[in-house]
Amino acid sequence: MAAKLGIFGRTRSRAWGAERSWGLTMWRPSLLLLLLPLLLPPLRRGAQGKPSPDAGPHGQARVHQAAPLSDAPHDDAHGNFQYDHEAFLGREVAKEFDQLTPEESQARLGRIVDRMDRAGDGDGWVSLAELRSWIAHTQQRHIRDSVSAAWDTYDTDRDGRVGWEELRNATYGHYAPGEEFHDVEDAETYKKMLARDERRFRVADQDGDSMATREELTAFLHPEEFPHMRDIVIAETLEDLDKDKDGYVQVEEYIADLYSAEPGEEEPAWVQTERQQFRDFRDLNKDGRLDGSEVGYWVLPPSQDQPLVEANHLLHESDVDKDGRLSKAEILQNWNMFVGSQATNYGEDLTRHHDEL
């Protein structure tokens, strides 16, 4: 007897799809969510004649943009270091900065400096690369936290790795060989979902041992963050949009992913704008369709290296002797820019155990 589908299967797919959507500017985190439109049209299309709830008014649901380091203005000239604080420590934990005295803040900042150096070359100085790496680490905390939250669900044998069989069974349920989805309506759709998940897992599993480390599971769940996963993101997008299977995304396929018109309905202005966007900015070679490289440029556009920009700024402002690196003393001397005055519980970064940072 086959077990029912797992926690992300038939019984919870509708709720899971709603909870796991990343909003308008983030790539969907799992193949299961990518195929929910086939299973659950109301989640994807909404009422006829309306834009997809996922798509947003400008069709950005598939586009990945790196989360900004901070939404605060970068206004150091007027003594407002909120942007720097959130970039260095993370915006969520930065809210609690008032809980520490200046002395406690500096002491804990000193321990963070030691950690940054140990994570690099351990030479007693913080280089630009080490500072950039720390800021990028902070920027990606939400991803690490999401993987940590899912880890115990997938690592069912508690061996510190997630095997493909564990992930498959946790997601789809246990089936005897040859009986996959025999008790599920639209079994073929689920089989396609399973095949896509397995293909993505194999790409994320860089050493090919069918066992995912945390880093490899992160690549599976968040492929948009990993250069070696770029091709799979593009392939999945093409599979979703390329309905005639000619290897390209035509403009009507592009629009159909965003909007479903009622018979006789006049096309809304935003859809006409999307058609123009397709012609002017998506179709780079102007052949009337998107190939794989153009799809990649669209869903994974090149972006500014925000952590590097901020690291350069902090280095420039704090490098007293202008030797291109920061001593611990230089950072602590300018501690107000890094973590604030009286101000730095910046929460968990300054109060967590060091191995959690």
Tab-separated table of N, CA, C and O in Angstrom, residues 268-353:
chain	number	residue	atom	x	y	z
A	268	PRO	N	-5.813	44.936	-21.811
A	268	PRO	CA	-5.476	46.058	-20.922
A	268	PRO	C	-4.191	46.738	-21.339
A	268	PRO	O	-3.324	46.144	-21.992
A	269	ALA	N	-4.044	47.962	-20.899
A	269	ALA	CA	-2.867	48.745	-21.268
A	269	ALA	C	-1.591	48.100	-20.751
A	269	ALA	O	-0.552	48.129	-21.426
A	270	TRP	N	-1.627	47.491	-19.558
A	270	TRP	CA	-0.404	46.914	-19.003
A	270	TRP	C	0.078	45.735	-19.842
A	270	TRP	O	1.287	45.491	-19.940
A	271	VAL	N	-0.860	45.011	-20.458
A	271	VAL	CA	-0.467	43.899	-21.317
A	271	VAL	C	0.186	44.431	-22.591
A	271	VAL	O	1.190	43.884	-23.074
A	272	GLN	N	-0.368	45.496	-23.127
A	272	GLN	CA	0.247	46.120	-24.301
A	272	GLN	C	1.664	46.610	-23.965
A	272	GLN	O	2.580	46.511	-24.785
A	273	THR	N	1.816	47.128	-22.745
A	273	THR	CA	3.148	47.552	-22.304
A	273	THR	C	4.104	46.366	-22.239
A	273	THR	O	5.274	46.477	-22.614
A	274	GLU	N	3.589	45.219	-21.771
A	274	GLU	CA	4.430	44.023	-21.714
A	274	GLU	C	4.854	43.567	-23.108
A	274	GLU	O	5.978	43.099	-23.302
A	275	ARG	N	3.969	43.698	-24.068
A	275	ARG	CA	4.338	43.357	-25.450
A	275	ARG	C	5.486	44.247	-25.928
A	275	ARG	O	6.433	43.792	-26.581
A	276	GLN	N	5.399	45.520	-25.579
A	276	GLN	CA	6.453	46.453	-25.964
A	276	GLN	C	7.757	46.122	-25.241
A	276	GLN	O	8.842	46.187	-25.819
A	277	GLN	N	7.630	45.743	-23.958
A	277	GLN	CA	8.811	45.340	-23.200
A	277	GLN	C	9.475	44.127	-23.852
A	277	GLN	O	10.703	44.048	-23.931
A	278	PHE	N	8.661	43.196	-24.293
A	278	PHE	CA	9.185	42.007	-24.968
A	278	PHE	C	9.986	42.417	-26.204
A	278	PHE	O	11.106	41.949	-26.405
A	279	ARG	N	9.417	43.288	-27.015
A	279	ARG	CA	10.081	43.705	-28.253
A	279	ARG	C	11.341	44.522	-27.982
A	279	ARG	O	12.372	44.345	-28.632
A	280	ASP	N	11.248	45.443	-27.001
A	280	ASP	CA	12.341	46.398	-26.804
A	280	ASP	C	13.467	45.861	-25.920
A	280	ASP	O	14.641	46.214	-26.133
A	281	PHE	N	13.113	45.045	-24.916
A	281	PHE	CA	14.103	44.690	-23.907
A	281	PHE	C	14.328	43.189	-23.719
A	281	PHE	O	15.397	42.780	-23.271
A	282	ARG	N	13.357	42.358	-24.014
A	282	ARG	CA	13.529	40.911	-23.841
A	282	ARG	C	14.173	40.284	-25.084
A	282	ARG	O	15.091	39.480	-24.971
A	283	ASP	N	13.654	40.650	-26.260
A	283	ASP	CA	14.117	40.075	-27.521
A	283	ASP	C	15.367	40.819	-27.984
A	283	ASP	O	15.310	41.732	-28.800
A	284	LEU	N	16.504	40.409	-27.480
A	284	LEU	CA	17.730	41.167	-27.696
A	284	LEU	C	18.198	41.150	-29.149
A	284	LEU	O	18.761	42.128	-29.639
A	285	ASN	N	17.994	40.040	-29.832
A	285	ASN	CA	18.456	39.975	-31.228
A	285	ASN	C	17.364	40.309	-32.240
A	285	ASN	O	17.570	40.198	-33.451
A	286	LYS	N	16.186	40.698	-31.723
A	286	LYS	CA	15.092	41.210	-32.547
A	286	LYS	C	14.617	40.206	-33.604
A	286	LYS	O	14.230	40.577	-34.710
A	287	ASP	N	14.577	38.932	-33.205
A	287	ASP	CA	14.051	37.941	-34.146
A	287	ASP	C	12.620	37.533	-33.809
A	287	ASP	O	12.081	36.583	-34.367
A	288	GLY	N	12.011	38.235	-32.848
A	288	GLY	CA	10.611	37.995	-32.533
A	288	GLY	C	10.364	36.891	-31.528
A	288	GLY	O	9.204	36.532	-31.278
A	289	ARG	N	11.400	36.362	-30.913
A	289	ARG	CA	11.250	35.282	-29.949
A	289	ARG	C	12.455	35.299	-29.009
A	289	ARG	O	13.462	35.946	-29.278
A	290	LEU	N	12.322	34.560	-27.895
A	290	LEU	CA	13.403	34.482	-26.926
A	290	LEU	C	14.060	33.112	-26.987
A	290	LEU	O	13.380	32.082	-26.876
A	291	ASP	N	15.368	33.100	-27.157
A	291	ASP	CA	16.103	31.843	-27.051
A	291	ASP	C	16.600	31.692	-25.613
A	291	ASP	O	16.308	32.510	-24.732
A	292	GLY	N	17.365	30.622	-25.354
A	292	GLY	CA	17.800	30.346	-23.992
A	292	GLY	C	18.625	31.458	-23.390
A	292	GLY	O	18.461	31.808	-22.213
A	293	SER	N	19.522	32.049	-24.171
A	293	SER	CA	20.363	33.112	-23.620
A	293	SER	C	19.534	34.341	-23.274
A	293	SER	O	19.790	35.010	-22.269
A	294	GLU	N	18.539	34.646	-24.100
A	294	GLU	CA	17.677	35.797	-23.817
A	294	GLU	C	16.785	35.534	-22.613
A	294	GLU	O	16.529	36.437	-21.803
A	295	VAL	N	16.311	34.299	-22.469
A	295	VAL	CA	15.540	33.941	-21.279
A	295	VAL	C	16.414	34.111	-20.034
A	295	VAL	O	15.973	34.647	-19.009
A	296	GLY	N	17.672	33.674	-20.122
A	296	GLY	CA	18.573	33.816	-18.990
A	296	GLY	C	18.814	35.264	-18.620
A	296	GLY	O	18.844	35.623	-17.434
A	297	TYR	N	18.981	36.108	-19.622
A	297	TYR	CA	19.205	37.535	-19.362
A	297	TYR	C	17.979	38.158	-18.716
A	297	TYR	O	18.090	39.083	-17.911
A	298	TRP	N	16.800	37.635	-19.058
A	298	TRP	CA	15.553	38.153	-18.497
A	298	TRP	C	15.357	37.705	-17.051
A	298	TRP	O	15.164	38.529	-16.158
A	299	VAL	N	15.413	36.390	-16.785
A	299	VAL	CA	15.066	35.899	-15.450
A	299	VAL	C	16.226	35.985	-14.469
A	299	VAL	O	16.006	36.017	-13.251
A	300	LEU	N	17.453	36.015	-14.969
A	300	LEU	CA	18.632	36.152	-14.106
A	300	LEU	C	19.491	37.294	-14.637
A	300	LEU	O	20.614	37.096	-15.116
A	301	PRO	N	18.985	38.510	-14.569
A	301	PRO	CA	19.707	39.637	-15.163
A	301	PRO	C	20.994	39.935	-14.408
A	301	PRO	O	21.102	39.665	-13.206
A	302	PRO	N	21.986	40.485	-15.102
A	302	PRO	CA	23.210	40.905	-14.399
A	302	PRO	C	22.872	41.998	-13.398
A	302	PRO	O	22.015	42.848	-13.637
A	303	SER	N	23.524	41.949	-12.278
A	303	SER	CA	23.223	42.935	-11.239
A	303	SER	C	24.511	43.457	-10.634
A	303	SER	O	25.568	42.836	-10.719
A	304	GLN	N	24.399	44.618	-10.004
A	304	GLN	CA	25.548	45.214	-9.331
A	304	GLN	C	25.942	44.367	-8.132
A	304	GLN	O	25.086	43.782	-7.455
A	305	ASP	N	27.215	44.275	-7.886
A	305	ASP	CA	27.708	43.556	-6.714
A	305	ASP	C	27.554	44.460	-5.503
A	305	ASP	O	28.469	45.193	-5.108
A	306	GLN	N	26.362	44.423	-4.887
A	306	GLN	CA	26.073	45.311	-3.760
A	306	GLN	C	27.038	45.112	-2.590
A	306	GLN	O	27.515	46.095	-2.009
A	307	PRO	N	27.329	43.862	-2.189
A	307	PRO	CA	28.273	43.706	-1.076
A	307	PRO	C	29.637	44.317	-1.358
A	307	PRO	O	30.261	44.889	-0.452
A	308	LEU	N	30.110	44.240	-2.600
A	308	LEU	CA	31.409	44.820	-2.923
A	308	LEU	C	31.359	46.341	-2.843
A	308	LEU	O	32.287	46.979	-2.328
A	309	VAL	N	30.276	46.935	-3.334
A	309	VAL	CA	30.138	48.393	-3.272
A	309	VAL	C	30.158	48.867	-1.823
A	309	VAL	O	30.853	49.823	-1.459
A	310	GLU	N	29.394	48.194	-0.965
A	310	GLU	CA	29.343	48.592	0.436
A	310	GLU	C	30.668	48.322	1.142
A	310	GLU	O	31.121	49.124	1.972
A	311	ALA	N	31.313	47.209	0.824
A	311	ALA	CA	32.614	46.913	1.435
A	311	ALA	C	33.641	47.977	1.064
A	311	ALA	O	34.432	48.424	1.914
A	312	ASN	N	33.633	48.404	-0.201
A	312	ASN	CA	34.538	49.478	-0.617
A	312	ASN	C	34.265	50.755	0.161
A	312	ASN	O	35.189	51.470	0.562
A	313	HIS	N	32.981	51.042	0.368
A	313	HIS	CA	32.604	52.253	1.110
A	313	HIS	C	33.107	52.195	2.551
A	313	HIS	O	33.730	53.151	3.050
A	314	LEU	N	32.846	51.080	3.227
A	314	LEU	CA	33.279	50.953	4.619
A	314	LEU	C	34.798	50.982	4.737
A	314	LEU	O	35.346	51.569	5.675
A	315	LEU	N	35.476	50.361	3.788
A	315	LEU	CA	36.933	50.383	3.793
A	315	LEU	C	37.461	51.804	3.602
A	315	LEU	O	38.349	52.262	4.331
A	316	HIS	N	36.912	52.510	2.642
A	316	HIS	CA	37.355	53.879	2.377
A	316	HIS	C	37.167	54.779	3.593
A	316	HIS	O	38.041	55.599	3.916
A	317	GLU	N	36.028	54.626	4.279
A	317	GLU	CA	35.721	55.496	5.407
A	317	GLU	C	36.505	55.137	6.666
A	317	GLU	O	36.638	55.976	7.564
A	318	SER	N	37.003	53.907	6.752
A	318	SER	CA	37.607	53.450	8.001
A	318	SER	C	39.110	53.195	7.909
A	318	SER	O	39.765	53.014	8.944
A	319	ASP	N	39.656	53.181	6.724
A	319	ASP	CA	41.077	52.865	6.527
A	319	ASP	C	41.925	54.104	6.808
A	319	ASP	O	42.314	54.847	5.904
A	320	VAL	N	42.246	54.312	8.066
A	320	VAL	CA	42.922	55.535	8.495
A	320	VAL	C	44.295	55.675	7.848
A	320	VAL	O	44.671	56.762	7.376
A	321	ASP	N	45.063	54.602	7.800
A	321	ASP	CA	46.422	54.710	7.253
A	321	ASP	C	46.479	54.448	5.748
A	321	ASP	O	47.555	54.435	5.148
A	322	LYS	N	45.313	54.220	5.135
A	322	LYS	CA	45.192	54.076	3.672
A	322	LYS	C	46.127	52.989	3.113
A	322	LYS	O	46.716	53.148	2.058
A	323	ASP	N	46.156	51.859	3.818
A	323	ASP	CA	46.963	50.749	3.318
A	323	ASP	C	46.110	49.700	2.600
A	323	ASP	O	46.597	48.626	2.256
A	324	GLY	N	44.827	49.999	2.396
A	324	GLY	CA	43.961	49.113	1.641
A	324	GLY	C	43.400	47.942	2.419
A	324	GLY	O	42.845	47.009	1.831
A	325	ARG	N	43.517	47.981	3.732
A	325	ARG	CA	42.979	46.936	4.596
A	325	ARG	C	42.618	47.564	5.928
A	325	ARG	O	43.009	48.700	6.228
A	326	LEU	N	41.860	46.827	6.736
A	326	LEU	CA	41.415	47.366	8.017
A	326	LEU	C	41.978	46.560	9.172
A	326	LEU	O	41.893	45.328	9.184
A	327	SER	N	42.548	47.266	10.111
A	327	SER	CA	42.935	46.623	11.363
A	327	SER	C	41.710	46.586	12.273
A	327	SER	O	40.726	47.304	12.065
A	328	LYS	N	41.789	45.766	13.276
A	328	LYS	CA	40.697	45.726	14.252
A	328	LYS	C	40.534	47.081	14.913
A	328	LYS	O	39.403	47.559	15.132
A	329	ALA	N	41.645	47.742	15.194
A	329	ALA	CA	41.587	49.060	15.831
A	329	ALA	C	40.888	50.071	14.928
A	329	ALA	O	40.114	50.914	15.406
A	330	GLU	N	41.138	50.020	13.621
A	330	GLU	CA	40.495	50.967	12.704
A	330	GLU	C	38.981	50.747	12.663
A	330	GLU	O	38.208	51.707	12.624
A	331	ILE	N	38.566	49.499	12.671
A	331	ILE	CA	37.125	49.215	12.657
A	331	ILE	C	36.481	49.679	13.949
A	331	ILE	O	35.430	50.326	13.943
A	332	LEU	N	37.114	49.370	15.068
A	332	LEU	CA	36.536	49.776	16.353
A	332	LEU	C	36.545	51.289	16.520
A	332	LEU	O	35.652	51.864	17.160
A	333	GLN	N	37.526	51.943	15.931
A	333	GLN	CA	37.562	53.408	15.989
A	333	GLN	C	36.360	54.008	15.259
A	333	GLN	O	35.841	55.052	15.656
A	334	ASN	N	35.911	53.337	14.217
A	334	ASN	CA	34.763	53.810	13.439
A	334	ASN	C	33.546	52.932	13.688
A	334	ASN	O	32.708	52.748	12.818
A	335	TRP	N	33.432	52.403	14.892
A	335	TRP	CA	32.399	51.429	15.207
A	335	TRP	C	30.993	51.961	14.997
A	335	TRP	O	30.063	51.222	14.682
A	336	ASN	N	30.811	53.276	15.133
A	336	ASN	CA	29.478	53.845	14.985
A	336	ASN	C	28.943	53.632	13.571
A	336	ASN	O	27.734	53.483	13.370
A	337	MET	N	29.834	53.615	12.570
A	337	MET	CA	29.391	53.371	11.200
A	337	MET	C	29.012	51.905	11.008
A	337	MET	O	28.059	51.580	10.300
A	338	PHE	N	29.749	50.990	11.630
A	338	PHE	CA	29.499	49.565	11.445
A	338	PHE	C	28.274	49.078	12.225
A	338	PHE	O	27.469	48.322	11.683
A	339	VAL	N	28.175	49.485	13.488
A	339	VAL	CA	27.111	48.917	14.322
A	339	VAL	C	26.355	49.933	15.161
A	339	VAL	O	25.421	49.568	15.858
A	340	GLY	N	26.712	51.162	15.133
A	340	GLY	CA	25.913	52.167	15.798
A	340	GLY	C	26.293	52.423	17.234
A	340	GLY	O	27.099	51.740	17.825
A	341	SER	N	25.701	53.461	17.767
A	341	SER	CA	26.002	53.799	19.132
A	341	SER	C	24.878	53.286	20.000
A	341	SER	O	23.768	53.192	19.571
A	342	GLN	N	25.191	52.906	21.131
A	342	GLN	CA	24.227	52.480	22.125
A	342	GLN	C	23.243	51.609	21.429
A	342	GLN	O	22.105	51.507	21.767
A	343	ALA	N	23.662	51.073	20.435
A	343	ALA	CA	22.816	50.737	19.334
A	343	ALA	C	23.154	49.436	18.755
A	343	ALA	O	23.205	49.355	17.604
A	344	THR	N	23.533	48.544	19.375
A	344	THR	CA	23.910	47.443	18.545
A	344	THR	C	23.634	46.108	19.100
A	344	THR	O	24.505	45.288	19.072
A	345	ASN	N	22.502	45.882	19.420
A	345	ASN	CA	22.154	44.489	19.455
A	345	ASN	C	21.973	44.074	18.021
A	345	ASN	O	21.660	42.990	17.797
A	346	TYR	N	21.964	44.879	17.133
A	346	TYR	CA	21.711	44.520	15.762
A	346	TYR	C	21.409	43.089	15.767
A	346	TYR	O	21.755	42.346	14.922
A	347	GLY	N	20.933	42.753	16.614
A	347	GLY	CA	20.316	41.660	17.114
A	347	GLY	C	21.181	40.469	17.197
A	347	GLY	O	22.089	40.386	17.978
A	348	GLU	N	20.750	39.481	16.387
A	348	GLU	CA	21.348	38.194	16.570
A	348	GLU	C	22.799	38.185	16.177
A	348	GLU	O	23.555	37.393	16.680
A	349	ASP	N	23.217	39.046	15.298
A	349	ASP	CA	24.621	39.038	14.914
A	349	ASP	C	25.514	39.348	16.098
A	349	ASP	O	26.642	38.904	16.160
A	350	LEU	N	25.027	40.154	17.027
A	350	LEU	CA	25.863	40.542	18.157
A	350	LEU	C	25.519	39.770	19.423
A	350	LEU	O	26.189	39.916	20.432
A	351	THR	N	24.479	38.953	19.395
A	351	THR	CA	24.111	38.226	20.581
A	351	THR	C	24.115	36.717	20.379
A	351	THR	O	24.124	35.966	21.334
A	352	ARG	N	24.116	36.271	19.130
A	352	ARG	CA	24.188	34.838	18.870
A	352	ARG	C	25.540	34.277	19.286
A	352	ARG	O	26.537	34.986	19.362
A	353	HIS	N	25.558	32.970	19.500
A	353	HIS	CA	26.851	32.310	19.623
A	353	HIS	C	27.604	32.488	18.320
A	353	HIS	O	27.025	32.507	17.247
